[in-house]
Coordinates of N, CA and C in Angstrom, one line a residue:
M57 N -42.8 -16.7 -24.0 CA -41.5 -16.2 -24.4 C -40.4 -17.2 -23.8
S58 N -39.5 -17.6 -24.7 CA -38.5 -18.5 -24.3 C -37.4 -17.9 -23.5
F59 N -36.7 -18.7 -22.7 CA -35.6 -18.1 -21.9 C -34.5 -17.7 -22.9
P60 N -33.9 -16.4 -22.7 CA -33.0 -15.9 -23.6 C -31.6 -16.5 -23.6
L61 N -31.2 -17.2 -22.6 CA -29.9 -17.8 -22.5 C -30.0 -19.4 -22.6
D62 N -29.2 -19.9 -23.4 CA -29.2 -21.4 -23.6 C -28.2 -22.1 -22.7
R63 N -28.0 -23.4 -22.9 CA -27.2 -24.2 -22.1 C -25.7 -23.7 -22.1
T64 N -25.2 -23.3 -23.2 CA -23.8 -22.9 -23.3 C -23.6 -21.6 -22.6
D65 N -24.6 -20.7 -22.6 CA -24.5 -19.4 -21.9 C -24.5 -19.7 -20.4
L66 N -25.4 -20.5 -19.9 CA -25.4 -20.8 -18.5 C -24.1 -21.5 -18.0
A67 N -23.6 -22.4 -18.9 CA -22.3 -23.1 -18.6 C -21.2 -22.1 -18.5
A68 N -21.2 -21.1 -19.4 CA -20.2 -20.1 -19.4 C -20.2 -19.2 -18.1
I69 N -21.5 -18.9 -17.7 CA -21.7 -18.1 -16.4 C -21.2 -18.9 -15.2
W70 N -21.5 -20.2 -15.2 CA -21.1 -21.0 -14.0 C -19.6 -21.2 -14.0
L71 N -19.0 -21.4 -15.2 CA -17.5 -21.6 -15.3 C -16.8 -20.3 -14.8
T72 N -17.4 -19.2 -15.2 CA -16.8 -17.9 -14.9 C -16.8 -17.7 -13.4
L73 N -17.9 -18.0 -12.7 CA -18.1 -17.8 -11.3 C -17.1 -18.8 -10.5
E74 N -17.0 -20.0 -11.1 CA -16.1 -21.0 -10.5 C -14.7 -20.5 -10.6
L75 N -14.3 -20.0 -11.7 CA -13.0 -19.6 -12.0 C -12.6 -18.4 -11.1
A76 N -13.6 -17.4 -11.0 CA -13.3 -16.2 -10.2 C -13.2 -16.5 -8.7
T77 N -14.1 -17.4 -8.2 CA -14.0 -17.8 -6.8 C -12.7 -18.5 -6.4
L78 N -12.3 -19.5 -7.2 CA -11.1 -20.2 -6.9 C -9.9 -19.3 -7.1
T79 N -9.9 -18.4 -8.1 CA -8.8 -17.5 -8.3 C -8.6 -16.5 -7.1
T80 N -9.8 -16.0 -6.6 CA -9.7 -15.1 -5.5 C -9.2 -15.7 -4.3
L81 N -9.6 -17.0 -4.0 CA -9.1 -17.7 -2.8 C -7.6 -17.9 -2.9
L82 N -7.2 -18.3 -4.1 CA -5.7 -18.6 -4.2 C -4.9 -17.3 -4.1
L83 N -5.5 -16.2 -4.7 CA -4.8 -14.9 -4.6 C -4.7 -14.4 -3.2
L84 N -5.7 -14.6 -2.4 CA -5.6 -14.2 -1.0 C -4.5 -15.0 -0.2
V85 N -4.4 -16.3 -0.6 CA -3.4 -17.1 0.1 C -2.0 -16.7 -0.4
V86 N -1.8 -16.6 -1.7 CA -0.5 -16.2 -2.2 C -0.2 -14.8 -2.0
G87 N -1.2 -13.9 -2.2 CA -0.9 -12.5 -2.2 C -0.7 -11.9 -0.8
T88 N -1.3 -12.5 0.2 CA -1.1 -11.9 1.6 C 0.3 -11.9 2.0
P89 N 1.1 -13.0 1.9 CA 2.5 -12.9 2.3 C 3.3 -11.9 1.5
I90 N 3.0 -11.9 0.2 CA 3.7 -11.0 -0.7 C 3.4 -9.5 -0.3
A91 N 2.2 -9.2 -0.1 CA 1.8 -7.9 0.3 C 2.4 -7.5 1.7
W92 N 2.4 -8.5 2.6 CA 3.0 -8.2 3.9 C 4.5 -7.9 3.8
W93 N 5.2 -8.7 3.0 CA 6.6 -8.5 2.8 C 6.9 -7.1 2.1
L94 N 6.1 -6.7 1.1 CA 6.2 -5.5 0.5 C 6.0 -4.3 1.4
A95 N 5.0 -4.5 2.3 CA 4.7 -3.4 3.3 C 5.7 -3.3 4.4
R96 N 6.5 -4.3 4.7 CA 7.4 -4.3 5.8 C 8.9 -4.2 5.5
T97 N 9.2 -4.7 4.3 CA 10.6 -4.9 4.0 C 11.3 -3.6 3.6
R98 N 12.6 -3.5 3.8 CA 13.5 -2.4 3.4 C 14.5 -2.9 2.4
S99 N 14.3 -4.1 1.9 CA 15.2 -4.8 0.9 C 15.2 -4.0 -0.4
R100 N 16.4 -4.0 -1.0 CA 16.5 -3.4 -2.3 C 15.7 -4.1 -3.4
L101 N 15.3 -5.3 -3.1 CA 14.5 -6.0 -4.1 C 13.0 -5.6 -4.1
K102 N 12.7 -4.8 -3.1 CA 11.2 -4.4 -3.0 C 10.7 -3.8 -4.3
G103 N 11.5 -2.9 -4.9 CA 11.0 -2.2 -6.1 C 10.9 -3.2 -7.3
L104 N 11.8 -4.2 -7.3 CA 11.7 -5.2 -8.4 C 10.5 -6.1 -8.2
V105 N 10.3 -6.5 -7.0 CA 9.1 -7.4 -6.7 C 7.8 -6.7 -7.0
A106 N 7.8 -5.4 -6.5 CA 6.5 -4.6 -6.7 C 6.3 -4.4 -8.2
A107 N 7.3 -4.2 -9.0 CA 7.2 -4.0 -10.4 C 6.7 -5.3 -11.1
V108 N 7.2 -6.4 -10.7 CA 6.8 -7.7 -11.3 C 5.3 -7.9 -11.0
V109 N 4.9 -7.7 -9.7 CA 3.5 -7.8 -9.3 C 2.6 -6.9 -10.1
A110 N 3.0 -5.7 -10.4 CA 2.2 -4.7 -11.1 C 2.2 -4.8 -12.6
L111 N 3.0 -5.7 -13.2 CA 3.1 -5.8 -14.6 C 1.8 -6.0 -15.3
P112 N 0.9 -6.8 -14.8 CA -0.4 -7.0 -15.5 C -1.2 -5.7 -15.6
L113 N -0.9 -4.7 -14.9 CA -1.6 -3.4 -15.0 C -1.2 -2.7 -16.3
V114 N -0.1 -2.9 -16.8 CA 0.4 -2.2 -18.0 C 0.6 -3.0 -19.2
L115 N 0.8 -4.3 -19.0 CA 1.0 -5.2 -20.2 C -0.4 -5.6 -20.8
P116 N -0.4 -5.6 -22.2 CA -1.7 -6.1 -22.8 C -1.9 -7.5 -22.4
P117 N -3.2 -7.9 -22.2 CA -3.5 -9.3 -21.7 C -3.0 -10.3 -22.7
T118 N -3.0 -10.0 -24.0 CA -2.6 -11.0 -25.0 C -1.1 -11.2 -24.9
V119 N -0.3 -10.3 -24.4 CA 1.1 -10.5 -24.2 C 1.3 -11.5 -23.0
I120 N 0.6 -11.2 -21.9 CA 0.7 -12.1 -20.8 C 0.2 -13.5 -21.2
G121 N -0.9 -13.6 -21.9 CA -1.4 -14.8 -22.3 C -0.5 -15.6 -23.2
F122 N 0.2 -14.9 -24.1 CA 1.1 -15.5 -25.1 C 2.3 -16.2 -24.3
Y123 N 2.9 -15.4 -23.4 CA 4.1 -16.0 -22.7 C 3.7 -17.1 -21.7
L124 N 2.5 -17.0 -21.2 CA 2.0 -18.1 -20.3 C 1.7 -19.3 -21.2
L125 N 1.2 -19.1 -22.4 CA 0.9 -20.2 -23.3 C 2.2 -20.9 -23.7
V126 N 3.3 -20.1 -24.0 CA 4.5 -20.7 -24.3 C 5.2 -21.4 -23.2
S127 N 5.2 -20.8 -22.0 CA 5.9 -21.4 -20.8 C 5.1 -22.6 -20.3
M128 N 3.8 -22.7 -20.5 CA 3.1 -23.8 -20.0 C 2.9 -24.9 -21.1
G129 N 3.4 -24.6 -22.3 CA 3.3 -25.6 -23.4 C 4.2 -26.7 -23.2
P130 N 4.2 -27.7 -24.1 CA 5.1 -28.9 -23.9 C 6.6 -28.6 -23.9
H131 N 7.0 -27.5 -24.5 CA 8.4 -27.2 -24.6 C 8.8 -26.1 -23.6
G132 N 7.8 -25.5 -22.8 CA 8.1 -24.5 -21.9 C 8.6 -25.1 -20.5
F133 N 9.2 -24.3 -19.7 CA 9.7 -24.8 -18.4 C 8.6 -25.2 -17.5
I134 N 7.5 -24.5 -17.5 CA 6.3 -25.0 -16.7 C 5.7 -26.2 -17.2
G135 N 5.6 -26.3 -18.6 CA 5.0 -27.4 -19.2 C 5.8 -28.7 -19.0
Q136 N 7.2 -28.5 -19.1 CA 8.0 -29.7 -18.8 C 8.0 -30.2 -17.4
F137 N 7.8 -29.2 -16.5 CA 7.7 -29.6 -15.0 C 6.4 -30.3 -14.8
T138 N 5.3 -29.8 -15.3 CA 4.0 -30.5 -15.1 C 3.9 -31.8 -15.8
Q139 N 4.6 -31.9 -16.9 CA 4.6 -33.3 -17.6 C 5.5 -34.2 -16.8
S140 N 6.5 -33.8 -16.1 CA 7.4 -34.7 -15.3 C 6.6 -35.2 -14.1
L141 N 5.6 -34.4 -13.7 CA 4.8 -34.8 -12.6 C 3.6 -35.7 -13.0
G142 N 3.5 -35.9 -14.3 CA 2.4 -36.7 -14.8 C 1.1 -36.0 -15.0
L143 N 1.2 -34.6 -15.0 CA -0.1 -33.8 -15.0 C -0.4 -33.3 -16.4
G144 N 0.5 -33.6 -17.4 CA 0.3 -33.1 -18.7 C 0.6 -31.6 -18.8
T145 N 0.0 -31.0 -19.8 CA 0.2 -29.5 -20.0 C -1.0 -28.8 -19.6
L146 N -0.9 -27.5 -19.2 CA -2.0 -26.7 -18.6 C -2.8 -25.9 -19.7
P147 N -2.2 -25.5 -20.8 CA -3.0 -24.8 -21.8 C -4.3 -25.6 -22.2
F148 N -5.3 -24.8 -22.4 CA -6.6 -25.4 -22.9 C -7.3 -26.3 -21.8
T149 N -7.0 -26.0 -20.5 CA -7.6 -26.7 -19.4 C -8.1 -25.7 -18.4
F150 N -9.0 -26.1 -17.5 CA -9.4 -25.2 -16.5 C -8.3 -24.8 -15.5
A151 N -7.4 -25.8 -15.2 CA -6.3 -25.5 -14.4 C -5.4 -24.4 -15.0
G152 N -5.2 -24.4 -16.3 CA -4.5 -23.4 -17.0 C -5.1 -22.0 -16.8
L153 N -6.5 -22.0 -16.9 CA -7.2 -20.7 -16.7 C -6.9 -20.2 -15.3
V154 N -6.9 -21.1 -14.3 CA -6.7 -20.6 -13.0 C -5.3 -20.0 -12.8
V155 N -4.3 -20.7 -13.3 CA -2.9 -20.2 -13.3 C -2.8 -18.8 -13.9
G156 N -3.4 -18.7 -15.1 CA -3.3 -17.4 -15.8 C -4.1 -16.3 -15.1
S157 N -5.2 -16.7 -14.5 CA -6.1 -15.7 -13.8 C -5.4 -15.2 -12.6
V158 N -4.7 -16.1 -11.9 CA -4.0 -15.7 -10.6 C -2.9 -14.7 -11.0
I159 N -2.2 -15.0 -12.0 CA -1.1 -14.0 -12.4 C -1.7 -12.7 -12.9
Y160 N -2.7 -12.8 -13.7 CA -3.3 -11.6 -14.3 C -4.0 -10.7 -13.3
S161 N -4.6 -11.3 -12.3 CA -5.3 -10.5 -11.3 C -4.5 -10.2 -10.0
M162 N -3.2 -10.6 -10.0 CA -2.4 -10.5 -8.8 C -2.3 -9.0 -8.3
P163 N -2.1 -8.0 -9.1 CA -2.0 -6.7 -8.5 C -3.3 -6.2 -7.9
F164 N -4.4 -6.7 -8.3 CA -5.7 -6.2 -7.8 C -6.0 -6.7 -6.4
V165 N -5.2 -7.7 -6.0 CA -5.3 -8.2 -4.6 C -4.1 -7.8 -3.8
V166 N -2.9 -7.9 -4.3 CA -1.7 -7.5 -3.6 C -1.7 -6.0 -3.2
Q167 N -2.0 -5.2 -4.1 CA -1.8 -3.7 -3.8 C -2.8 -3.2 -2.7
P168 N -4.1 -3.6 -2.8 CA -5.0 -3.2 -1.6 C -4.5 -3.8 -0.3
L169 N -4.0 -5.0 -0.3 CA -3.5 -5.6 0.9 C -2.3 -4.9 1.4
Q170 N -1.4 -4.6 0.5 CA -0.1 -3.8 0.9 C -0.5 -2.5 1.5
N171 N -1.4 -1.8 0.9 CA -1.8 -0.5 1.4 C -2.5 -0.6 2.8
A172 N -3.2 -1.7 3.0 CA -3.9 -1.9 4.3 C -2.8 -2.2 5.4
F173 N -1.9 -3.0 5.0 CA -0.8 -3.4 6.0 C 0.1 -2.1 6.3
T174 N 0.3 -1.3 5.3 CA 1.1 -0.1 5.5 C 0.4 0.8 6.4
A175 N -0.9 0.9 6.3 CA -1.7 1.9 7.0 C -1.8 1.5 8.5
I176 N -1.5 0.3 8.9 CA -1.6 -0.1 10.3 C -0.5 0.6 11.1
G177 N 0.7 0.8 10.5 CA 1.8 1.5 11.2 C 2.5 0.6 12.2
E178 N 3.4 1.1 12.9 CA 4.3 0.3 13.8 C 3.7 0.2 15.2
R179 N 2.9 1.1 15.6 CA 2.5 1.2 17.0 C 1.8 -0.1 17.5
P180 N 0.8 -0.6 16.7 CA 0.1 -1.8 17.2 C 1.0 -3.0 17.3
L181 N 2.0 -3.1 16.4 CA 2.9 -4.2 16.4 C 3.9 -4.1 17.6
E182 N 4.3 -2.9 17.9 CA 5.1 -2.7 19.1 C 4.4 -3.0 20.4
V183 N 3.1 -2.7 20.5 CA 2.4 -3.0 21.6 C 2.2 -4.5 21.8
A184 N 2.0 -5.2 20.7 CA 1.9 -6.7 20.7 C 3.2 -7.3 21.1
A185 N 4.3 -6.7 20.7 CA 5.6 -7.2 21.1 C 5.9 -7.1 22.5
T186 N 5.5 -5.9 23.1 CA 5.7 -5.7 24.5 C 4.8 -6.7 25.4
L187 N 3.8 -7.2 24.8 CA 2.9 -8.2 25.5 C 3.4 -9.6 25.2
R188 N 4.6 -9.7 24.6 CA 5.2 -11.0 24.3 C 4.4 -11.9 23.3
A189 N 3.7 -11.2 22.4 CA 3.0 -12.0 21.4 C 4.0 -12.5 20.3
S190 N 3.8 -13.7 19.9 CA 4.7 -14.2 18.8 C 4.3 -13.5 17.5
P191 N 5.2 -13.6 16.5 CA 4.9 -13.0 15.2 C 3.6 -13.5 14.6
W192 N 3.3 -14.8 14.8 CA 2.1 -15.4 14.2 C 0.9 -14.9 15.0
D193 N 1.0 -14.8 16.3 CA -0.1 -14.3 17.1 C -0.4 -12.8 16.7
T194 N 0.7 -12.1 16.6 CA 0.5 -10.7 16.2 C -0.2 -10.5 14.9
F195 N 0.2 -11.4 13.9 CA -0.4 -11.2 12.6 C -1.9 -11.6 12.6
F196 N -2.2 -12.7 13.3 CA -3.6 -13.2 13.2 C -4.5 -12.4 14.2
S197 N -3.9 -11.9 15.3 CA -4.8 -11.3 16.3 C -4.8 -9.7 16.2
V198 N -3.8 -9.2 15.6 CA -3.7 -7.7 15.4 C -3.8 -7.3 14.0
V199 N -2.9 -7.8 13.1 CA -2.8 -7.3 11.8 C -4.1 -7.6 11.0
L200 N -4.5 -8.9 11.0 CA -5.7 -9.3 10.2 C -6.9 -8.5 10.5
P201 N -7.3 -8.3 11.8 CA -8.5 -7.5 12.1 C -8.4 -6.1 11.6
L202 N -7.2 -5.5 11.8 CA -7.0 -4.1 11.4 C -7.0 -3.9 9.9
A203 N -6.6 -5.0 9.2 CA -6.5 -4.9 7.7 C -7.8 -5.5 7.0
K204 N -8.8 -5.7 7.8 CA -10.0 -6.3 7.3 C -10.6 -5.5 6.1
P205 N -10.7 -4.2 6.1 CA -11.2 -3.5 4.9 C -10.3 -3.7 3.7
G206 N -9.0 -3.9 3.9 CA -8.2 -4.2 2.7 C -8.4 -5.5 2.2
F207 N -8.7 -6.5 3.0 CA -9.1 -7.8 2.5 C -10.4 -7.8 1.8
V208 N -11.4 -7.0 2.2 CA -12.6 -6.9 1.6 C -12.4 -6.3 0.2
T209 N -11.7 -5.2 0.1 CA -11.4 -4.6 -1.2 C -10.7 -5.5 -2.1
A210 N -9.7 -6.2 -1.6 CA -8.9 -7.1 -2.4 C -9.7 -8.2 -3.0
S211 N -10.6 -8.8 -2.1 CA -11.4 -9.9 -2.6 C -12.4 -9.4 -3.7
I212 N -13.0 -8.3 -3.5 CA -14.0 -7.8 -4.5 C -13.3 -7.5 -5.8
L213 N -12.1 -6.8 -5.7 CA -11.4 -6.4 -7.0 C -10.9 -7.7 -7.7
G214 N -10.3 -8.6 -6.9 CA -9.8 -9.8 -7.5 C -10.9 -10.6 -8.2
F215 N -12.0 -10.8 -7.5 CA -13.1 -11.5 -8.1 C -13.6 -10.8 -9.4
A216 N -13.9 -9.5 -9.3 CA -14.4 -8.8 -10.4 C -13.5 -8.8 -11.6
H217 N -12.2 -8.6 -11.3 CA -11.2 -8.6 -12.4 C -11.1 -9.9 -13.2
T218 N -11.2 -11.0 -12.4 CA -11.2 -12.3 -13.0 C -12.4 -12.5 -13.9
V219 N -13.6 -12.1 -13.4 CA -14.8 -12.2 -14.2 C -14.7 -11.5 -15.5
G220 N -14.1 -10.4 -15.5 CA -14.0 -9.6 -16.7 C -12.9 -9.9 -17.7
E221 N -12.1 -11.0 -17.4 CA -11.0 -11.3 -18.3 C -11.4 -11.7 -19.7
F222 N -10.6 -11.4 -20.6 CA -10.9 -11.9 -22.0 C -9.6 -12.4 -22.7
G223 N -8.6 -11.5 -22.9 CA -7.5 -11.8 -23.6 C -6.7 -13.0 -23.1
V224 N -6.4 -12.9 -21.8 CA -5.6 -14.0 -21.2 C -6.3 -15.3 -21.2
V225 N -7.6 -15.4 -20.9 CA -8.3 -16.7 -20.9 C -8.5 -17.2 -22.3
L226 N -8.6 -16.3 -23.2 CA -8.8 -16.8 -24.6 C -7.4 -17.4 -25.1
M227 N -6.3 -16.7 -24.8 CA -5.0 -17.2 -25.2 C -4.7 -18.6 -24.6
I228 N -5.0 -18.7 -23.3 CA -4.6 -19.9 -22.5 C -5.6 -21.0 -22.7
G229 N -6.9 -20.6 -22.6 CA -7.9 -21.7 -22.6 C -8.5 -22.0 -23.9
G230 N -8.3 -21.1 -24.9 CA -9.0 -21.3 -26.1 C -10.5 -21.0 -26.0
N231 N -11.3 -21.8 -26.6 CA -12.7 -21.6 -26.7 C -13.5 -22.9 -26.7
I232 N -13.3 -23.6 -25.6 CA -13.9 -25.0 -25.5 C -15.1 -24.9 -24.6
P233 N -16.3 -25.2 -25.2 CA -17.6 -25.1 -24.5 C -17.6 -26.0 -23.2
E234 N -18.0 -25.4 -22.1 CA -18.2 -26.0 -20.8 C -16.9 -26.5 -20.2
K235 N -15.8 -26.0 -20.8 CA -14.5 -26.4 -20.2 C -13.6 -25.2 -20.0
T236 N -13.5 -24.3 -21.0 CA -12.7 -23.1 -20.9 C -13.4 -21.8 -21.4
R237 N -14.6 -22.0 -21.9 CA -15.3 -20.8 -22.4 C -16.0 -20.1 -21.3
V238 N -15.5 -18.9 -21.0 CA -16.1 -18.0 -19.9 C -17.0 -17.0 -20.6
V239 N -17.6 -16.2 -19.7 CA -18.7 -15.3 -20.2 C -18.1 -14.3 -21.3
S240 N -17.0 -13.7 -21.0 CA -16.4 -12.7 -21.9 C -16.2 -13.3 -23.3
V241 N -15.7 -14.6 -23.4 CA -15.5 -15.3 -24.6 C -16.9 -15.6 -25.3
Q242 N -17.8 -16.0 -24.4 CA -19.2 -16.3 -25.0 C -19.8 -15.1 -25.6
I243 N -19.7 -13.9 -25.0 CA -20.2 -12.7 -25.6 C -19.5 -12.5 -27.0
F244 N -18.2 -12.7 -27.1 CA -17.5 -12.5 -28.3 C -18.0 -13.4 -29.4
D245 N -18.3 -14.7 -29.0 CA -18.8 -15.7 -29.9 C -20.2 -15.3 -30.4
H246 N -21.1 -14.8 -29.6 CA -22.4 -14.3 -30.0 C -22.3 -13.2 -30.9
V247 N -21.4 -12.2 -30.7 CA -21.3 -11.1 -31.6 C -20.8 -11.5 -32.9
E248 N -19.8 -12.4 -32.9 CA -19.3 -12.9 -34.2 C -20.4 -13.6 -35.0
A249 N -21.3 -14.3 -34.3 CA -22.4 -15.0 -35.0 C -23.6 -14.1 -35.2
M250 N -23.4 -12.8 -34.9 CA -24.5 -11.8 -35.0 C -25.7 -12.2 -34.2
E251 N -25.5 -12.9 -33.1 CA -26.6 -13.2 -32.2 C -26.6 -12.1 -31.1
Y252 N -27.1 -11.0 -31.5 CA -27.0 -9.8 -30.6 C -28.0 -9.9 -29.4
A253 N -29.1 -10.6 -29.5 CA -30.0 -10.7 -28.4 C -29.3 -11.4 -27.2
Q254 N -28.6 -12.5 -27.5 CA -27.9 -13.3 -26.4 C -26.8 -12.4 -25.9
A255 N -26.1 -11.8 -26.8 CA -24.9 -10.9 -26.4 C -25.4 -9.8 -25.5
H256 N -26.6 -9.2 -25.8 CA -27.1 -8.1 -25.0 C -27.4 -8.7 -23.6
W257 N -28.0 -9.8 -23.4 CA -28.3 -10.4 -22.1 C -27.0 -10.6 -21.3
L258 N -26.0 -11.2 -21.9 CA -24.8 -11.5 -21.2 C -24.0 -10.2 -20.9
A259 N -23.9 -9.3 -21.9 CA -23.2 -8.0 -21.7 C -23.9 -7.2 -20.7
G260 N -25.3 -7.2 -20.7 CA -26.0 -6.4 -19.7 C -25.8 -6.9 -18.3
G261 N -25.7 -8.2 -18.2 CA -25.4 -8.8 -16.9 C -24.1 -8.4 -16.4
M262 N -23.1 -8.4 -17.3 CA -21.7 -8.0 -16.9 C -21.7 -6.5 -16.5
L263 N -22.5 -5.7 -17.2 CA -22.6 -4.3 -16.9 C -23.2 -4.1 -15.5
L264 N -24.3 -4.8 -15.2 CA -24.9 -4.7 -13.9 C -24.0 -5.2 -12.8
F265 N -23.3 -6.3 -13.1 CA -22.4 -6.8 -12.1 C -21.3 -5.8 -11.8
S266 N -20.7 -5.2 -12.8 CA -19.6 -4.2 -12.6 C -20.1 -3.0 -11.8
F267 N -21.3 -2.6 -12.1 CA -21.9 -1.5 -11.3 C -22.1 -1.8 -9.9
L268 N -22.6 -3.0 -9.6 CA -22.8 -3.5 -8.2 C -21.5 -3.6 -7.5
I269 N -20.4 -4.0 -8.2 CA -19.1 -4.2 -7.6 C -18.6 -2.8 -7.1
L270 N -18.7 -1.8 -8.0 CA -18.3 -0.4 -7.7 C -19.1 0.1 -6.6
L271 N -20.4 -0.1 -6.6 CA -21.2 0.4 -5.5 C -20.8 -0.3 -4.2
A272 N -20.6 -1.6 -4.2 CA -20.2 -2.2 -3.0 C -18.8 -1.7 -2.4
L273 N -17.9 -1.4 -3.3 CA -16.6 -0.8 -2.9 C -16.8 0.5 -2.3
N274 N -17.6 1.4 -2.9 CA -17.8 2.7 -2.4 C -18.5 2.7 -1.1
T275 N -19.5 1.8 -1.0 CA -20.2 1.7 0.3 C -19.4 1.2 1.4
S276 N -18.5 0.2 1.1 CA -17.6 -0.3 2.2 C -16.6 0.7 2.6
R277 N -16.2 1.6 1.7 CA -15.2 2.6 2.1 C -15.9 3.7 3.0
R278 N -17.1 4.0 2.7 CA -17.8 5.0 3.5 C -18.2 4.5 4.8
L279 N -18.4 3.2 5.0 CA -18.7 2.6 6.3 C -17.4 2.3 7.1
K280 N -16.3 2.5 6.5 CA -15.0 2.3 7.2 C -14.9 3.4 8.3
P281 N -14.5 3.0 9.5 CA -14.3 4.0 10.5 C -13.3 5.1 10.2
G282 N -13.6 6.3 10.4 CA -12.7 7.4 10.1 C -12.8 7.9 8.7
W283 N -13.6 7.3 7.8 CA -13.8 7.7 6.4 C -14.6 9.0 6.4
T284 N -14.1 9.9 5.6 CA -14.8 11.2 5.4 C -14.9 11.5 4.0

């Protein structure tokens, strides 16, 4: 019996994992200060920033993909900026997929982190201040350990959401084998070609992956101290 997945399938799987890993790492770096600001600020801009972060939850992926495609194209403001840096344009490149994925998965990382930061409360921060800890010391020594469950949840959700993308990556990356073709697009191609056996293998793998992600989330929540 021959192996059910060919080279393009394996390349799509590897590209998807690479994209999800890099996107999750970038989201943790970018999303942590945004989440901290949203959890702590009393600014009138809080509602506006929170709404912008949450937009991918309500907008169709094709809408986000379309505007990203236009803005990163040769006549868009992002495209003109990248061209001025000698980087060319981002659409139909792996870098473009990363940018689109970071924006599309942003709320799945920022919101769990914001909830974790909010749940810490004021008391631990006040105690750290009385011990003359600097803001940086307080954040790394007090906030991060207490918010660890939130970081775990944010990482899992950000990674899983990126793996499952379709509309945004198709709009921005197109369908270039071994360069921008991820698993979700590969499944679509198999179905269009009526190659249902290969589609079943990839779709089944995605189904199992999604189940394991949900199982891991539920398990981590039950193991959290104080969880009932």
